[in-house]
Every structure is written in C-alpha cells, then in structure tokens.
Amino acid sequence: MDIVQAIILREPWEVTPRLQELTLHKNKLLEVRDIAVHERANATAFHAANAPGTFSYHHGIWALRHRFVGADWRVDRTNGVETIRNDRLKLVVSFCNVDLACVDFHKPQPRTKKGSGVERASEPGLFEQLPQYAPRPKGEWQFFYLMVDENGAAELSRPVVKGGGFTAMIERIYLSYGADDDGTGLLQDTPDAPVEFDPQIARKL
C-alpha cells in the first residue's frame, strides 16, 4: 500500500507559512472557532439535547463563509457537503465538531458520523489503521476540516474519511490548544447532557 507519513505542524514558524500557502489566515480561523464555541454555550437546559452541537456546527459554517468568501473563496455544496472552495488552489474547507483536537497521539473524530458525500469529497478512503501514516493523496483537490473540540482546541486538518469517521490524517495544522492568550479557557458552563450534531446528508432513493 502506498502510504505517506502524516504531517503535523505545531509551531508558529511552520504553521504560518503553510496557512499562507492555503490562503487561510490563522486569526480568521480562530474567529470561526470562537463563534462556534460561544454559540454552543448559548444552548440552555430548555433547548433540545442536541442544541450545543447544532448551534456550533451551523454558526461554524456560517462564520467560515463570512470570514473567507470573496476573491479567493466561494460557497460550495458539492455532494451535499457544506464547504468553502478555492478553485485556483483546488482546496475545500468545512467545519467539524470533534472529540479532541491538537493531541499528537489521537486522531480527532467527528462528533457525528460523516456521510458518503464527505467520504467521496475527501478521498482516497482505502486505508487500514496505521497511526501517524495515511494513504498517499490522489487527485488534485485537498479537503480540509477546521476541527474544533469542546474545550476550544482547534486544528485545520486533512483527514481520510471512511465508515463515517476519520481513519487517518494526511496533514494536521495546530491552531490553538483551547485557551486565549491570557490562558483563560474559552468555554463557559454548558447545559447538561449535550448531544453532538452535524446535519447528515442522505441521497433520496
């Protein structure tokens, strides 16, 4: 099997140039993270149990588009997947709530199972589990997620999607470990028993 070692970029001197290549400014990505995290906190005990994840996802997608759509990026819904798309660089970016971000030994997992549209979009999807390794990317398009966990840790990463989860990471770019510059955590108190939620796109039969 043709595999490559996963790339993990942690330090500012390696993160900043890579984000510049992708035309994705770190501060704007963290603004998206902030909006998603704070919208999650708007859910109360009177909301539906899945409200925190729902609020976070919808506002994360909105903020991603609000911050980036313009000269380089445009709204895209190919395969029913809500993203932004850069045709010149062959890049696609979406938003995802994950269980844990920015931890080397742990591959972030979506809080909600991913559908076949994402699997097709992210290619190549033919991999057996091997930590820190991934299938050699095929094709010219790169599919990234802005992955945010419930503590506000955020990374921009390119996963391999299979069976509704992330089976490997081709590239991980660490943006934040979940604290503001002064060390204050982003999250406030959250309601009891939140249920994560990302919309599922299903083809009509």
XYZ file of N, CA, C and O in Angstrom:
820
model
N 0.836 -1.192 0.000
C 0.000 0.000 0.000
C 0.873 1.246 0.000
O 1.855 1.322 0.717
N 0.525 2.176 -0.821
C 1.302 3.407 -0.950
C 0.882 4.393 0.134
O -0.228 4.921 0.108
N 1.748 4.608 1.113
C 1.393 5.468 2.226
C 2.430 6.572 2.404
O 3.557 6.484 1.900
N 2.040 7.595 3.130
C 2.942 8.695 3.459
C 2.829 8.971 4.950
O 1.805 8.673 5.574
N 3.874 9.517 5.526
C 3.816 9.867 6.940
C 2.977 11.121 7.113
O 3.116 12.089 6.356
N 2.107 11.094 8.094
C 1.248 12.249 8.358
C 2.096 13.453 8.742
O 3.069 13.345 9.485
N 1.703 14.605 8.229
C 2.388 15.862 8.553
C 1.676 16.506 9.730
O 0.449 16.671 9.705
N 2.427 16.862 10.772
C 1.866 17.589 11.910
C 2.657 18.878 12.085
O 3.867 18.837 12.341
N 1.984 19.998 11.916
C 2.611 21.304 12.072
C 2.110 21.926 13.371
O 0.903 22.133 13.537
N 3.043 22.199 14.282
C 2.653 22.682 15.615
C 3.143 24.096 15.897
O 2.455 24.866 16.556
N 4.330 24.418 15.446
C 4.968 25.671 15.834
C 4.600 26.799 14.869
O 4.406 26.574 13.671
N 4.550 28.044 15.395
C 4.173 29.181 14.538
C 5.027 29.311 13.291
O 4.519 29.659 12.221
N 6.333 29.013 13.413
C 7.210 29.185 12.250
C 6.924 28.186 11.135
O 7.301 28.393 9.987
N 6.224 27.081 11.439
C 5.841 26.130 10.399
C 4.354 26.241 10.046
O 3.955 25.926 8.932
N 3.544 26.707 11.007
C 2.103 26.849 10.765
C 1.816 28.040 9.852
O 1.054 27.931 8.882
N 2.422 29.177 10.152
C 2.109 30.406 9.407
C 2.399 30.291 7.910
O 1.532 30.629 7.087
N 3.583 29.812 7.506
C 3.824 29.691 6.055
C 2.858 28.740 5.361
O 2.444 28.982 4.229
N 2.493 27.651 6.039
C 1.566 26.699 5.421
C 0.180 27.327 5.243
O -0.465 27.151 4.202
N -0.270 28.065 6.257
C -1.570 28.727 6.128
C -1.542 29.781 5.022
O -2.528 29.980 4.315
N -0.411 30.429 4.866
C -0.289 31.403 3.776
C -0.407 30.713 2.427
O -1.017 31.244 1.498
N 0.175 29.525 2.315
C 0.034 28.762 1.063
C -1.423 28.442 0.768
O -1.848 28.417 -0.383
N -2.168 28.181 1.842
C -3.578 27.802 1.687
C -4.497 29.023 1.611
O -5.715 28.854 1.475
N -3.939 30.212 1.733
C -4.692 31.486 1.779
C -5.741 31.462 2.885
O -6.858 31.925 2.709
N -5.374 30.896 4.031
C -6.262 30.836 5.189
C -5.554 31.499 6.365
O -4.564 30.975 6.879
N -6.037 32.671 6.759
C -5.391 33.420 7.831
C -5.756 32.815 9.189
O -6.921 32.560 9.481
N -4.734 32.615 10.021
C -4.951 31.958 11.316
C -5.951 32.717 12.183
O -6.830 32.105 12.811
N -5.827 34.038 12.249
C -6.741 34.801 13.112
C -8.192 34.632 12.671
O -9.104 34.549 13.508
N -8.432 34.580 11.375
C -9.802 34.382 10.894
C -10.311 32.984 11.247
O -11.475 32.801 11.612
N -9.445 31.990 11.134
C -9.857 30.639 11.519
C -10.195 30.577 13.008
O -11.163 29.915 13.413
N -9.420 31.277 13.827
C -9.716 31.275 15.261
C -10.966 32.083 15.582
O -11.656 31.801 16.565
N -11.263 33.081 14.759
C -12.541 33.784 14.929
C -13.702 32.829 14.659
O -14.723 32.868 15.352
N -13.557 32.000 13.643
C -14.585 30.995 13.361
C -14.724 30.073 14.561
O -15.840 29.757 15.012
N -13.584 29.630 15.089
C -13.610 28.770 16.286
C -14.340 29.451 17.430
O -15.198 28.849 18.090
N -14.008 30.717 17.672
C -14.627 31.450 18.786
C -16.148 31.516 18.627
O -16.893 31.309 19.590
N -16.596 31.832 17.430
C -18.039 31.938 17.189
C -18.723 30.593 17.436
O -19.763 30.516 18.102
N -18.128 29.524 16.915
C -18.729 28.196 17.089
C -18.792 27.809 18.563
O -19.806 27.293 19.050
N -17.708 28.065 19.292
C -17.672 27.692 20.712
C -18.687 28.498 21.514
O -19.410 27.959 22.370
N -18.771 29.783 21.246
C -19.698 30.615 22.015
C -21.152 30.320 21.657
O -22.028 30.397 22.518
N -21.409 29.962 20.407
C -22.784 29.593 20.053
C -23.181 28.295 20.755
O -24.333 28.115 21.131
N -22.233 27.395 20.905
C -22.515 26.173 21.668
C -22.972 26.520 23.087
O -23.909 25.922 23.621
N -22.314 27.510 23.664
C -22.633 27.882 25.038
C -23.981 28.581 25.165
O -24.484 28.760 26.276
N -24.581 28.995 24.047
C -25.895 29.632 24.104
C -27.027 28.643 24.341
O -28.153 29.055 24.619
N -26.757 27.371 24.199
C -27.792 26.372 24.450
C -28.092 26.314 25.946
O -27.187 26.344 26.771
N -29.356 26.250 26.280
C -29.772 26.170 27.677
C -30.417 24.820 27.944
O -30.623 24.018 27.030
N -30.761 24.604 29.177
C -31.414 23.339 29.549
C -32.769 23.190 28.884
O -33.299 22.078 28.792
N -33.349 24.298 28.401
C -34.653 24.223 27.751
C -34.544 23.925 26.249
O -35.548 23.668 25.593
N -33.344 24.018 25.697
C -33.159 23.661 24.292
C -33.151 22.132 24.136
O -33.029 21.390 25.117
N -33.269 21.691 22.885
C -33.131 20.262 22.609
C -31.740 19.786 23.020
O -30.780 20.572 23.031
N -31.639 18.511 23.334
C -30.373 17.973 23.835
C -29.241 18.123 22.837
O -28.069 18.206 23.215
N -29.570 18.148 21.551
C -28.511 18.266 20.546
C -28.213 19.715 20.177
O -27.448 19.972 19.245
N -28.806 20.667 20.897
C -28.640 22.083 20.545
C -27.185 22.552 20.574
O -26.770 23.290 19.668
N -26.365 22.199 21.560
C -24.979 22.699 21.550
C -24.229 22.360 20.269
O -23.597 23.222 19.656
N -24.299 21.094 19.858
C -23.619 20.698 18.627
C -24.239 21.335 17.399
O -23.535 21.727 16.468
N -25.571 21.449 17.409
C -26.259 22.059 16.269
C -25.859 23.515 16.116
O -25.515 23.976 15.029
N -25.933 24.253 17.219
C -25.577 25.669 17.169
C -24.126 25.838 16.705
O -23.808 26.688 15.876
N -23.242 25.038 17.263
C -21.828 25.151 16.938
C -21.591 24.884 15.456
O -20.858 25.634 14.777
N -22.203 23.830 14.941
C -21.988 23.479 13.536
C -22.508 24.573 12.599
O -21.793 25.037 11.709
N -23.758 24.958 12.789
C -24.357 25.921 11.852
C -23.622 27.263 11.882
O -23.367 27.867 10.835
N -23.278 27.731 13.058
C -22.582 29.015 13.132
C -21.116 28.875 12.715
O -20.519 29.840 12.235
N -20.538 27.684 12.901
C -19.186 27.455 12.402
C -19.134 27.537 10.884
O -18.235 28.169 10.307
N -20.104 26.925 10.229
C -20.183 27.009 8.762
C -20.436 28.451 8.339
O -19.789 28.966 7.406
N -21.364 29.106 9.010
C -21.659 30.495 8.661
C -20.402 31.372 8.802
O -20.068 32.156 7.911
N -19.729 31.227 9.930
C -18.564 32.069 10.192
C -17.438 31.784 9.202
O -16.735 32.703 8.765
N -17.264 30.516 8.851
C -16.232 30.166 7.869
C -16.495 30.891 6.560
O -15.573 31.454 5.941
N -17.731 30.901 6.126
C -18.076 31.583 4.878
C -18.004 33.092 5.038
O -17.528 33.806 4.140
N -18.480 33.582 6.165
C -18.472 35.031 6.378
C -17.050 35.582 6.393
O -16.796 36.669 5.882
N -16.120 34.852 6.944
C -14.750 35.340 7.072
C -13.929 35.165 5.779
O -12.959 35.880 5.577
N -14.300 34.196 4.925
C -13.402 33.883 3.812
C -13.982 34.069 2.413
O -13.220 34.283 1.464
N -15.281 33.936 2.246
C -15.824 34.024 0.889
C -15.568 35.417 0.315
O -15.804 36.428 0.964
N -15.027 35.431 -0.910
C -14.666 36.687 -1.558
C -13.886 36.394 -2.823
O -14.294 35.564 -3.636
N -12.741 37.034 -2.964
C -11.960 36.900 -4.190
C -11.432 35.478 -4.395
O -11.437 34.967 -5.523
N -10.957 34.841 -3.336
C -10.331 33.521 -3.467
C -11.286 32.362 -3.184
O -11.111 31.268 -3.723
N -12.252 32.591 -2.297
C -13.108 31.501 -1.817
C -14.564 31.753 -2.178
O -15.014 32.894 -2.193
N -15.297 30.668 -2.432
C -16.725 30.791 -2.693
C -17.481 29.672 -1.981
O -16.892 28.653 -1.592
N -18.790 29.858 -1.821
C -19.632 28.850 -1.170
C -19.742 27.623 -2.073
O -19.891 27.744 -3.288
N -19.661 26.438 -1.456
C -19.782 25.206 -2.232
C -20.613 24.186 -1.454
O -20.525 24.110 -0.219
N -21.438 23.430 -2.191
C -22.260 22.380 -1.573
C -22.179 21.085 -2.391
O -23.133 20.325 -2.444
N -21.057 20.838 -3.014
C -20.898 19.628 -3.810
C -21.107 18.386 -2.947
O -20.609 18.312 -1.830
N -21.832 17.399 -3.470
C -22.148 16.164 -2.753
C -22.934 16.411 -1.474
O -22.928 15.589 -0.553
N -23.586 17.583 -1.375
C -24.367 17.889 -0.188
C -23.526 18.241 1.020
O -24.024 18.238 2.150
N -22.239 18.561 0.816
C -21.337 18.899 1.914
C -21.151 20.414 1.942
O -20.769 21.014 0.935
N -21.422 21.020 3.089
C -21.341 22.475 3.237
C -19.881 22.893 3.423
O -19.254 22.546 4.431
N -19.348 23.643 2.453
C -17.934 23.994 2.482
C -17.696 25.373 1.883
O -18.617 26.013 1.383
N -16.432 25.791 1.923
C -15.950 26.857 1.061
C -14.916 26.235 0.121
O -14.278 25.230 0.462
N -14.749 26.862 -1.034
C -13.941 26.229 -2.080
C -13.070 27.266 -2.778
O -13.524 28.366 -3.085
N -11.805 26.895 -2.998
C -10.868 27.743 -3.720
C -10.479 27.004 -5.001
O -9.716 26.028 -4.965
N -11.019 27.442 -6.138
C -10.789 26.731 -7.402
C -9.339 26.853 -7.868
O -8.799 25.928 -8.466
N -8.727 27.991 -7.613
C -7.347 28.193 -8.079
C -6.380 27.240 -7.386
O -5.509 26.651 -8.028
N -6.559 27.059 -6.059
C -5.654 26.199 -5.304
C -6.179 24.772 -5.158
O -5.505 23.929 -4.560
N -7.404 24.510 -5.660
C -8.015 23.180 -5.545
C -8.156 22.774 -4.079
O -7.761 21.682 -3.664
N -8.730 23.673 -3.308
C -8.907 23.444 -1.872
C -10.382 23.499 -1.513
O -11.131 24.316 -2.064
N -10.793 22.658 -0.554
C -12.131 22.685 0.023
C -11.969 22.655 1.536
O -11.158 21.897 2.067
N -12.741 23.497 2.246
C -12.657 23.549 3.706
C -14.068 23.521 4.278
O -14.959 24.229 3.799
N -14.266 22.706 5.313
C -15.530 22.672 6.035
C -15.262 22.795 7.529
O -14.109 22.912 7.958
N -16.332 22.762 8.308
C -16.235 22.871 9.767
C -16.707 21.571 10.387
O -17.651 20.947 9.904
N -16.082 21.174 11.497
C -16.466 19.922 12.155
C -16.233 20.008 13.660
O -15.152 20.420 14.100
N -17.247 19.621 14.428
C -17.054 19.404 15.860
C -16.356 18.059 16.047
O -16.798 17.056 15.471
N -15.300 18.027 16.836
C -14.583 16.772 17.052
C -14.439 16.496 18.546
O -14.667 17.365 19.384
N -14.050 15.267 18.859
C -13.936 14.887 20.271
C -12.707 15.482 20.936
O -12.740 15.849 22.108
N -11.593 15.584 20.217
C -10.339 16.064 20.805
C -9.428 16.547 19.686
O -9.225 15.819 18.711
N -8.884 17.749 19.837
C -8.018 18.312 18.800
C -6.637 18.625 19.375
O -6.463 18.781 20.585
N -5.658 18.693 18.484
C -4.292 19.103 18.826
C -3.615 18.163 19.818
O -2.865 18.600 20.703
N -3.851 16.883 19.706
C -3.163 15.876 20.518
C -2.525 14.889 19.544
O -3.226 14.196 18.800
N -1.202 14.804 19.569
C -0.484 14.022 18.558
C -0.946 12.577 18.462
O -1.086 12.035 17.366
N -1.143 11.938 19.608
C -1.422 10.501 19.581
C -2.876 10.160 19.290
O -3.239 8.987 19.196
N -3.700 11.182 19.153
C -5.129 10.934 18.945
C -5.592 11.562 17.643
O -5.422 12.765 17.437
N -6.177 10.759 16.774
C -6.794 11.295 15.555
C -8.154 11.852 15.931
O -8.993 11.114 16.462
N -8.406 13.140 15.693
C -9.727 13.687 16.021
C -10.820 12.889 15.331
O -10.650 12.455 14.187
N -11.933 12.719 16.024
C -13.074 12.016 15.440
C -14.293 12.934 15.430
O -14.533 13.658 16.406
N -15.055 12.932 14.342
C -16.240 13.785 14.285
C -17.235 13.379 15.354
O -17.388 12.194 15.655
N -17.919 14.390 15.938
C -18.914 14.075 16.963
C -20.153 13.451 16.351
O -20.967 12.869 17.055
N -20.286 13.600 15.033
C -21.393 12.986 14.313
C -20.828 12.251 13.106
O -19.928 12.747 12.441
N -21.350 11.078 12.852
C -20.873 10.255 11.746
C -20.950 11.013 10.426
O -21.940 11.694 10.149
N -19.908 10.888 9.631
C -19.869 11.557 8.340
C -20.520 10.704 7.262
O -20.412 9.480 7.277
N -21.164 11.380 6.301
C -21.877 10.675 5.246
C -20.996 10.360 4.052
O -19.813 10.712 3.994
N -21.606 9.713 3.075
C -20.856 9.289 1.899
C -20.382 10.469 1.062
O -19.376 10.377 0.365
N -21.109 11.584 1.113
C -20.685 12.755 0.354
C -19.330 13.250 0.814
O -18.460 13.591 0.007
N -19.122 13.296 2.110
C -17.827 13.708 2.646
C -16.758 12.696 2.277
O -15.637 13.049 1.918
N -17.110 11.428 2.347
C -16.133 10.381 2.020
C -15.661 10.516 0.581
O -14.471 10.406 0.291
N -16.607 10.786 -0.327
C -16.211 10.970 -1.723
C -15.365 12.221 -1.895
O -14.385 12.233 -2.638
N -15.746 13.275 -1.184
C -15.052 14.543 -1.355
C -13.640 14.516 -0.803
O -12.750 15.200 -1.302
N -13.424 13.736 0.230
C -12.125 13.772 0.897
C -11.131 12.779 0.320
O -9.948 12.916 0.573
N -11.592 11.775 -0.399
C -10.736 10.741 -0.972
C -9.432 10.553 -0.185
O -9.088 11.383 0.597
N -8.686 9.478 -0.265
C -8.946 8.357 -1.126
C -9.734 7.239 -0.464
O -10.263 6.401 -1.159
N -9.845 7.153 0.882
C -10.722 6.214 1.530
C -10.404 4.759 1.296
O -11.286 3.944 1.063
N -9.153 4.331 1.376
C -8.832 2.919 1.138
C -7.782 2.442 2.131
O -6.930 1.631 1.834
N -7.887 2.935 3.358
C -6.763 2.782 4.265
C -7.056 1.885 5.457
O -8.143 1.885 5.991
N -6.091 1.087 5.878
C -6.160 0.351 7.121
C -5.481 1.189 8.191
O -4.531 1.896 7.921
N -5.937 1.054 9.436
C -5.443 1.914 10.513
C -3.947 1.754 10.738
O -3.467 0.684 11.038
N -3.218 2.832 10.564
C -1.795 2.876 10.893
C -1.523 4.246 11.487
O -1.557 5.239 10.780
N -1.243 4.315 12.796
C -1.056 5.621 13.431
C 0.031 6.428 12.745
O 1.094 5.917 12.406
N -0.258 7.707 12.553
C 0.698 8.665 12.016
C 1.024 8.444 10.538
O 1.949 9.024 10.022
N 0.299 7.576 9.887
C 0.502 7.387 8.460
C -0.843 7.496 7.737
O -1.897 7.291 8.339
N -0.783 7.804 6.467
C -2.009 7.956 5.689
C -1.743 7.506 4.266
O -0.591 7.437 3.830
N -2.806 7.194 3.533
C -2.610 6.847 2.129
C -2.068 8.042 1.361
O -2.416 9.183 1.659
N -1.245 7.764 0.407
C -0.745 8.861 -0.414
C -1.919 9.519 -1.138
O -2.713 8.835 -1.789
N -2.074 10.838 -0.980
C -3.226 11.514 -1.597
C -3.242 11.331 -3.103
O -2.209 11.341 -3.763
N -4.454 11.161 -3.629
C -4.643 11.071 -5.060
C -5.516 12.235 -5.509
O -6.305 12.764 -4.749
N -5.385 12.600 -6.736
C -6.180 13.709 -7.239
C -5.573 15.043 -6.860
O -4.629 15.125 -6.071
N -6.148 16.095 -7.410
C -5.566 17.419 -7.218
C -6.271 18.237 -6.149
O -5.756 19.273 -5.722
N -7.451 17.796 -5.682
C -8.180 18.545 -4.678
C -7.783 18.115 -3.279
O -7.552 16.941 -3.026
N -7.706 19.080 -2.372
C -7.417 18.810 -0.978
C -8.628 19.230 -0.142
O -9.095 20.359 -0.266
N -9.125 18.328 0.733
C -10.294 18.586 1.567
C -9.839 18.711 3.019
O -9.375 17.739 3.615
N -9.979 19.910 3.571
C -9.605 20.164 4.960
C -10.851 20.408 5.805
O -11.873 20.884 5.307
N -10.735 20.100 7.086
C -11.727 20.495 8.081
C -11.078 21.442 9.088
O -9.946 21.203 9.532
N -11.816 22.498 9.470
C -11.490 23.218 10.689
C -12.137 22.418 11.813
O -13.364 22.391 11.942
N -11.316 21.722 12.602
C -11.803 20.820 13.648
C -11.709 21.512 14.988
O -10.628 21.981 15.378
N -12.828 21.565 15.700
C -12.882 22.260 16.987
C -13.447 21.309 18.030
O -14.506 20.704 17.816
N -12.726 21.165 19.165
C -13.270 20.299 20.212
C -14.002 21.142 21.255
O -14.031 22.370 21.199
N -14.606 20.476 22.233
C -15.476 21.185 23.177
C -14.704 22.072 24.140
O -15.292 22.883 24.841
N -13.377 21.953 24.182
C -12.567 22.842 25.007
C -12.008 24.016 24.211
O -11.238 24.804 24.746
N -12.348 24.083 22.920
C -11.887 25.192 22.091
C -10.570 24.938 21.385
O -10.090 25.799 20.661
N -9.974 23.765 21.575
C -8.772 23.432 20.802
C -9.171 23.304 19.327
O -10.252 22.791 19.014
N -8.304 23.788 18.440
C -8.662 23.826 17.019
C -7.469 23.470 16.156
O -6.333 23.875 16.420
N -7.740 22.685 15.129
C -6.720 22.378 14.134
C -7.367 22.361 12.751
O -8.557 22.079 12.610
N -6.576 22.714 11.761
C -7.005 22.617 10.369
C -6.359 21.362 9.819
O -5.125 21.306 9.704
N -7.177 20.363 9.497
C -6.595 19.065 9.161
C -7.262 18.436 7.958
O -8.421 18.691 7.658
N -6.476 17.604 7.307
C -6.935 16.899 6.105
C -7.061 15.417 6.437
O -6.068 14.691 6.483
N -8.299 14.941 6.702
C -8.472 13.546 7.104
C -8.774 12.632 5.928
O -9.145 13.082 4.847
N -8.625 11.348 6.183
C -9.184 10.319 5.300
C -10.486 9.870 5.947
O -10.491 9.472 7.111
N -11.588 9.969 5.233
C -12.905 9.640 5.776
C -13.339 8.279 5.256
O -13.338 8.031 4.054
N -13.693 7.419 6.210
C -14.195 6.104 5.816
C -15.080 5.571 6.929
O -14.728 5.694 8.101
N -16.227 5.002 6.564
C -17.126 4.426 7.553
C -17.680 5.437 8.521
O -18.000 5.108 9.667
N -17.783 6.687 8.093
C -18.368 7.719 8.940
C -17.393 8.382 9.891
O -17.782 9.273 10.653
N -16.124 7.946 9.893
C -15.141 8.541 10.795
C -13.876 8.926 10.055
O -13.781 8.803 8.833
N -12.907 9.411 10.800
C -11.609 9.775 10.234
C -10.641 8.630 10.522
O -10.277 8.387 11.661
N -10.219 7.924 9.495
C -9.369 6.752 9.699
C -7.890 7.100 9.720
O -7.072 6.327 10.194
N -7.529 8.244 9.179
C -6.134 8.679 9.176
C -6.099 10.168 8.906
O -7.079 10.752 8.463
N -4.957 10.769 9.214
C -4.772 12.187 8.949
C -3.600 12.356 7.997
O -2.491 11.883 8.270
N -3.842 13.003 6.892
C -2.776 13.289 5.939
C -1.953 14.474 6.411
O -0.725 14.473 6.320
N -2.634 15.483 6.946
C -1.953 16.688 7.411
C -2.731 17.297 8.564
O -3.967 17.352 8.520
N -2.023 17.743 9.609
C -2.656 18.420 10.756
C -1.910 19.722 11.017
O -0.684 19.727 11.147
N -2.663 20.795 11.098
C -2.088 22.109 11.376
C -2.713 22.605 12.673
O -3.890 22.961 12.709
N -1.925 22.645 13.750
C -2.455 23.038 15.050
C -2.603 24.560 15.113
O -1.640 25.307 14.876
N -3.807 24.998 15.472
C -4.098 26.438 15.540
C -4.153 26.946 16.965
O -3.739 28.073 17.251
N -4.731 26.159 17.859
C -4.888 26.599 19.247
C -5.132 25.391 20.124
O -5.802 24.438 19.708
N -4.598 25.470 21.359
C -4.847 24.399 22.321
C -6.070 24.677 23.191
O -6.321 23.982 24.174
N -6.795 25.740 22.863
C -8.080 25.953 23.527
C -8.100 27.021 24.585
O -9.043 27.115 25.352
N -7.104 27.864 24.644
C -7.093 28.932 25.627
C -6.772 30.251 24.927
O -6.088 30.284 23.917
N -7.302 31.325 25.480
C -6.935 32.638 24.972
C -5.494 32.931 25.327
O -4.849 32.189 26.056
N -4.977 34.039 24.846
C -3.591 34.386 25.108
C -3.288 34.522 26.593
O -2.164 34.283 27.041
N -4.290 34.925 27.358
C -4.055 35.079 28.789
C -4.274 33.781 29.559
O -4.235 33.761 30.783
N -4.508 32.703 28.832
C -4.682 31.417 29.478
C -6.093 31.131 29.927
O -6.382 30.094 30.496
N -7.013 32.041 29.657
C -8.399 31.830 30.045
C -9.067 30.875 29.073
O -9.007 31.065 27.872
N -9.706 29.855 29.598
C -10.406 28.916 28.737
C -11.559 29.591 28.025
O -12.175 30.521 28.523
N -11.856 29.114 26.822
C -12.929 29.716 26.038
C -14.297 29.331 26.533
O -15.238 30.096 26.458
N -14.417 28.119 27.020
C -15.742 27.614 27.314
C -16.274 28.109 28.633
O -15.569 28.244 29.604
N -17.569 28.387 28.641
C -18.288 28.673 29.856
C -19.055 27.411 30.233
O -18.907 26.368 29.616
N -19.892 27.521 31.241
C -20.713 26.383 31.634
C -21.612 25.964 30.490
O -22.164 26.799 29.778
N -21.770 24.690 30.305
C -22.631 24.181 29.248
C -23.772 23.400 29.867
O -23.658 22.895 30.979
N -24.890 23.280 29.168
C -26.031 22.568 29.735
C -25.745 21.091 29.897
O -24.792 20.554 29.354
N -26.604 20.440 30.628
C -26.440 19.014 30.891
C -26.636 18.196 29.627
O -27.444 18.522 28.774
N -25.912 17.107 29.572
C -26.108 16.053 28.566
C -26.241 16.559 27.146
O -27.207 16.278 26.454
N -25.261 17.324 26.671
C -25.356 17.751 25.279
C -25.194 16.571 24.336
O -24.446 15.645 24.607
N -25.866 16.620 23.241
C -25.727 15.608 22.192
C -25.189 16.300 20.964
O -25.759 17.265 20.486
N -24.072 15.808 20.449
C -23.458 16.454 19.300
C -24.278 16.237 18.050
O -24.976 15.251 17.912
N -24.110 17.172 17.133
C -24.947 17.090 15.947
C -24.280 17.802 14.800
O -23.847 18.931 14.910
N -24.156 17.135 13.696
C -23.882 17.750 12.405
C -24.944 17.203 11.475
O -25.281 16.015 11.529
N -25.485 18.007 10.582
C -26.507 17.502 9.676
C -25.979 16.361 8.821
O -24.838 16.383 8.373
N -26.809 15.368 8.608
C -26.458 14.244 7.749
C -27.113 14.441 6.396
O -28.304 14.721 6.306
N -26.327 14.288 5.351
C -26.848 14.426 4.001
C -27.072 13.036 3.426
O -26.148 12.238 3.341
N -28.314 12.732 3.061
C -28.627 11.410 2.522
C -29.245 11.564 1.144
O -30.069 12.445 0.914
N -28.797 10.714 0.233
C -29.342 10.735 -1.110
C -30.738 10.124 -1.111
O -30.984 9.104 -0.486
N -31.693 10.765 -1.815
C -33.037 10.219 -1.918
C -33.026 8.989 -2.807
O -32.388 8.966 -3.850
N -33.738 7.957 -2.376
C -33.806 6.716 -3.162
C -35.040 6.720 -4.040
O -36.026 7.303 -3.753
